[in-house]
Coordinates of C-alpha atoms in Angstrom, one line a residue:
M1 CA 160.5 161.0 165.4
Y2 CA 160.5 157.6 165.1
M3 CA 162.1 157.5 168.8
V4 CA 160.5 159.4 170.4
M5 CA 157.2 158.1 169.2
M6 CA 158.4 154.1 170.8
W7 CA 159.7 156.1 173.5
H8 CA 156.4 157.2 174.6
L9 CA 155.1 154.0 174.5
L10 CA 157.5 152.0 176.4
W11 CA 158.8 154.4 179.3
P12 CA 156.5 152.8 181.5
S13 CA 157.5 149.8 181.1
V14 CA 162.0 151.1 181.3
L15 CA 160.1 152.6 184.5
L16 CA 158.9 148.7 186.3
G17 CA 161.7 147.3 184.8
V18 CA 163.8 150.0 187.6
F19 CA 161.3 149.9 189.8
F20 CA 161.7 146.1 190.4
N21 CA 165.3 146.0 190.0
I22 CA 165.7 148.9 193.7
C23 CA 162.6 147.9 195.1
P24 CA 161.4 143.7 194.6
T25 CA 159.9 143.1 197.6
C26 CA 157.8 145.6 197.7
P27 CA 155.8 146.6 194.6
L28 CA 152.7 148.7 194.4
E29 CA 150.0 145.5 192.0
I30 CA 147.3 146.7 189.4
Q31 CA 144.4 143.7 189.9
K32 CA 144.6 142.4 185.7
E33 CA 141.4 139.9 185.7
R34 CA 140.7 141.1 182.5
N35 CA 142.2 143.5 179.4
H36 CA 139.4 143.3 176.6
Y37 CA 136.3 144.9 176.4
Y38 CA 133.0 144.3 174.3
V39 CA 130.3 147.5 175.1
A40 CA 127.1 148.4 173.2
R41 CA 127.2 151.7 170.9
G42 CA 126.2 154.5 173.3
S43 CA 126.4 152.3 176.7
S44 CA 128.7 153.5 179.4
V45 CA 131.4 150.9 180.1
Q46 CA 133.9 150.6 183.3
L47 CA 137.7 150.4 182.6
P48 CA 138.7 149.2 185.9
C49 CA 142.1 149.7 187.3
A50 CA 142.3 148.5 191.4
Y51 CA 145.2 148.4 192.9
T52 CA 147.0 148.0 196.1
H53 CA 150.3 148.8 197.3
T54 CA 152.3 147.6 200.9
V55 CA 154.9 150.3 201.9
D56 CA 153.5 153.6 203.8
S57 CA 155.2 156.6 202.0
Q58 CA 154.8 160.3 201.6
Q59 CA 154.4 160.9 198.0
Y60 CA 151.0 161.1 196.4
T61 CA 149.0 158.6 194.4
E62 CA 149.6 159.4 190.4
V63 CA 147.1 157.7 187.8
F64 CA 147.6 158.7 184.5
W65 CA 145.3 157.0 182.3
S66 CA 145.7 157.6 177.8
I67 CA 145.1 155.7 174.4
V68 CA 147.8 154.0 173.2
S69 CA 148.5 153.2 170.1
A70 CA 151.6 151.2 167.7
D71 CA 151.6 153.4 165.4
Q72 CA 150.6 157.3 167.2
E73 CA 151.5 158.9 170.1
E74 CA 150.2 158.8 173.6
Q75 CA 147.3 160.4 174.0
P76 CA 146.6 160.8 178.0
I77 CA 142.5 161.5 178.8
I78 CA 142.7 162.1 183.5
W79 CA 144.7 162.6 185.1
F80 CA 145.3 162.7 188.5
T81 CA 148.4 163.6 190.4
G82 CA 149.7 166.2 193.8
G83 CA 145.9 165.5 195.3
R84 CA 144.4 167.2 191.7
L85 CA 142.5 166.3 189.1
Y86 CA 143.3 167.0 185.7
S87 CA 139.9 165.7 183.3
D88 CA 139.0 167.0 179.5
L89 CA 142.5 166.5 177.8
Y90 CA 141.1 164.9 174.9
K91 CA 139.5 166.9 173.5
P92 CA 136.7 163.7 171.4
M93 CA 136.2 162.3 174.7
E94 CA 135.4 166.1 176.4
G95 CA 132.6 165.6 179.4
R96 CA 132.4 161.7 178.6
V97 CA 135.4 160.3 181.0
H98 CA 134.9 160.1 185.0
F99 CA 136.9 158.3 187.9
T100 CA 134.5 155.9 189.3
S101 CA 136.0 156.7 192.7
A102 CA 135.9 160.5 193.9
D103 CA 139.3 160.0 195.5
P104 CA 141.8 157.5 192.9
Q105 CA 144.6 157.5 195.6
N106 CA 142.6 154.8 197.8
G107 CA 143.3 151.8 195.9
D108 CA 140.5 152.6 192.8
A109 CA 142.0 154.1 189.2
S110 CA 139.0 152.7 187.5
I111 CA 137.5 155.1 184.8
I112 CA 133.7 155.3 183.2
I113 CA 133.4 156.4 179.8
K114 CA 129.8 157.4 178.8
D115 CA 128.4 157.6 175.3
V116 CA 130.7 154.7 174.2
R117 CA 131.0 155.7 170.1
P118 CA 133.0 153.9 167.6
S119 CA 135.2 156.2 168.1
D120 CA 136.3 154.7 171.5
M121 CA 137.9 151.7 169.6
E122 CA 141.6 152.1 170.8
M123 CA 143.6 150.1 173.3
Y124 CA 144.6 152.3 177.2
R125 CA 147.0 152.2 179.4
C126 CA 145.7 153.0 183.3
L127 CA 149.2 153.9 185.4
V128 CA 149.8 154.3 189.3
K129 CA 152.9 156.2 190.7
K130 CA 153.4 156.0 194.2
L131 CA 157.5 156.5 194.8
P132 CA 159.3 154.3 194.7
E133 CA 156.2 152.1 193.0
L134 CA 154.8 151.8 189.9
D135 CA 153.0 149.1 187.5
Q136 CA 150.5 149.4 184.8
K137 CA 147.7 148.4 183.0
I138 CA 146.1 147.7 179.5
L139 CA 142.9 148.1 178.7
D140 CA 141.7 146.3 175.1
L141 CA 137.8 148.1 174.0
T142 CA 135.6 147.3 171.2
I143 CA 132.8 149.1 170.5
M144 CA 130.3 147.1 168.9
E145 CA 126.6 147.9 167.4
A146 CA 124.0 146.0 169.5
P147 CA 121.0 143.6 167.4
S148 CA 117.9 145.3 166.9
Q149 CA 113.9 143.7 167.9
P150 CA 113.8 141.1 165.4
L151 CA 110.8 140.4 164.1
C152 CA 108.8 137.1 163.9
S153 CA 106.7 135.4 160.5
V154 CA 105.3 132.0 159.5
D155 CA 105.5 130.2 156.1
E156 CA 103.0 127.8 156.2
E157 CA 103.0 125.0 153.4
D158 CA 100.7 121.7 154.3
N159 CA 101.8 120.2 156.9
S160 CA 104.5 121.9 157.1
M161 CA 105.8 125.6 159.3
T162 CA 109.1 127.4 159.3
L163 CA 109.0 130.2 162.1
K164 CA 111.2 133.2 160.8
C165 CA 113.8 135.6 162.6
S166 CA 115.7 138.8 162.0
S167 CA 117.5 141.5 163.1
L168 CA 117.9 143.9 160.9
Q169 CA 120.9 145.3 163.2
G170 CA 123.9 144.1 164.9
T171 CA 127.9 144.0 164.8
P172 CA 127.7 139.7 164.1
P173 CA 128.0 137.5 165.1
L174 CA 124.1 136.9 166.2
H175 CA 122.8 133.8 168.1
Y176 CA 119.3 132.7 167.1
I177 CA 118.1 131.0 170.0
W178 CA 113.8 129.7 169.2
S179 CA 112.0 128.7 172.6
K180 CA 108.4 128.0 173.3
T181 CA 106.5 130.0 176.0
S182 CA 103.4 127.6 176.6
G183 CA 101.8 124.9 176.8
N184 CA 104.6 122.3 178.0
K185 CA 107.3 124.4 177.0
V186 CA 108.5 121.4 175.1
L187 CA 109.6 122.5 171.1
P188 CA 109.2 119.7 169.1
T189 CA 111.7 117.1 168.6
Q190 CA 111.7 116.6 164.9
A191 CA 112.5 120.6 164.6
I192 CA 115.1 122.5 161.4
V193 CA 116.4 124.8 164.1
D194 CA 119.6 127.9 162.2
P195 CA 121.0 129.1 164.8
T196 CA 122.8 131.8 162.8
G197 CA 119.9 132.1 159.9
G198 CA 117.0 132.7 162.6
T199 CA 114.2 130.2 161.6
F200 CA 112.4 126.9 162.8
H201 CA 111.1 124.8 160.6
F202 CA 109.2 121.8 161.7
N203 CA 105.9 119.7 160.5
F204 CA 102.9 121.0 162.2
T205 CA 100.3 119.3 164.3
E206 CA 97.7 120.5 167.4
R207 CA 100.5 119.6 169.9
E208 CA 102.8 122.5 168.3
C209 CA 99.9 125.2 169.1
G210 CA 101.0 128.0 170.9
S211 CA 103.2 130.7 171.6
Y212 CA 106.8 131.0 170.2
R213 CA 110.2 133.1 171.3
C214 CA 113.4 134.7 169.6
T215 CA 115.4 135.8 171.4
V216 CA 118.6 136.9 169.2
E217 CA 121.9 137.2 170.9
S218 CA 125.5 139.0 170.7
M219 CA 128.2 139.9 172.6
V220 CA 126.6 143.7 174.3
G221 CA 122.8 142.6 174.5
T222 CA 120.0 140.0 173.3
K223 CA 116.5 141.2 172.2
H224 CA 113.6 139.1 171.4
C225 CA 109.9 138.8 169.8
D226 CA 106.3 136.7 170.1
L227 CA 103.7 135.0 168.3
H228 CA 101.6 133.0 169.0
L229 CA 100.5 130.2 166.6
D230 CA 96.2 129.2 167.0
C231 CA 94.9 126.3 167.7
S232 CA 90.8 127.9 168.0
L233 CA 90.1 126.9 163.9
P234 CA 89.8 124.1 162.3
Q235 CA 94.0 122.6 161.8
A236 CA 91.4 123.1 157.5
N237 CA 92.6 127.1 158.3
Y238 CA 96.0 126.9 157.9
V239 CA 95.9 127.3 154.3
S240 CA 99.4 129.4 152.4
S241 CA 98.6 132.3 152.2
P242 CA 98.0 131.8 147.6
Q243 CA 95.3 129.0 148.5
L244 CA 93.8 131.6 151.5
L245 CA 93.9 134.4 148.5
T246 CA 92.4 132.0 145.3
T247 CA 89.9 131.1 147.8
T248 CA 88.7 134.6 148.7
A249 CA 89.0 136.5 144.9
V250 CA 86.8 133.1 143.6
A251 CA 84.1 134.3 146.2
A252 CA 84.5 138.2 145.4
I253 CA 83.7 137.3 141.5
V254 CA 81.0 134.8 142.4
V255 CA 79.2 137.1 144.8
T256 CA 79.6 139.8 141.7
I257 CA 78.2 138.0 139.6
T258 CA 75.0 137.2 141.4
I259 CA 74.7 140.8 142.2
F260 CA 74.8 142.0 138.7
F261 CA 72.5 139.8 138.0
I262 CA 69.7 140.2 140.0
V263 CA 70.4 144.1 138.9
T264 CA 70.2 143.2 135.5
V265 CA 66.6 141.8 136.1
V266 CA 65.4 144.9 138.6
L267 CA 66.1 147.1 135.2
A268 CA 64.6 144.8 133.2
V269 CA 61.3 144.8 135.0
F270 CA 60.9 148.0 135.8
R271 CA 61.7 149.1 131.7
Y272 CA 59.1 146.4 131.0
R273 CA 56.4 148.0 133.3
K274 CA 57.1 151.8 131.9
R275 CA 57.1 150.7 127.6
K276 CA 53.8 149.2 128.8
D277 CA 52.2 152.2 130.8
Q278 CA 53.5 154.3 127.9
S279 CA 51.8 152.3 125.5
Q280 CA 48.3 152.1 127.7
E281 CA 48.1 156.3 128.0
I282 CA 48.4 156.6 124.1
E283 CA 45.2 154.0 123.6
I284 CA 43.8 155.8 126.1
E285 CA 44.7 159.5 124.0
K286 CA 43.3 158.4 120.6

């Protein structure tokens, strides 16, 4: 079993070695500019496999895509041979893998995988053969979770202010970038920025009023949120949440006591007049 598995993994390399000994001056060459691709879950990805060949041949061009792994047998996913297309060779990827070219014989054997899933995170082999020529390319595909819409908030304490930004989903590493989007668009020079935690701390002055944006970035996507620091009111109105709650509570107590006092006085006057009227009616009856 071990020998069979190793043969499935190594046979293209063996054929390549034989081929270059036979025809060292007429290679079929696949472009190998990149071999690792990162993509967000649920999106589509194109795995490129463009090639050139230098010798005319009456043989058909054969294109074979497969999943390769050191611990399991090579799994075919799509195959073009003899002018015919054989797709949906791998049940979990059925209907999601297609050649980008209508005719993969014309130098482009790239494929596109739609609606990528975590289970698609594998190593892929593109093998192109036009006898006596042969070449291959290995591509590594990593599936990641794109960052979610971040939440922006503000913490205030005396004259210092901390802007916070947090994305609840996304495959690390996540990188947070703060920018000012109004006025002079210049961040405070003494600000302390945490690009991994998403916080932005500075001493508050009127120059810092305006709109700010937090952008969260990953290898597979970006999202942003905005907030506005309003300076239309006096600075004294920029108070922390506990102070604001205390002031509101005191005002509510004062209003409640005042209303209670007025209602008590009105009721007392009403009762006094009612008793006086009753006394006068008793004296008349006598």
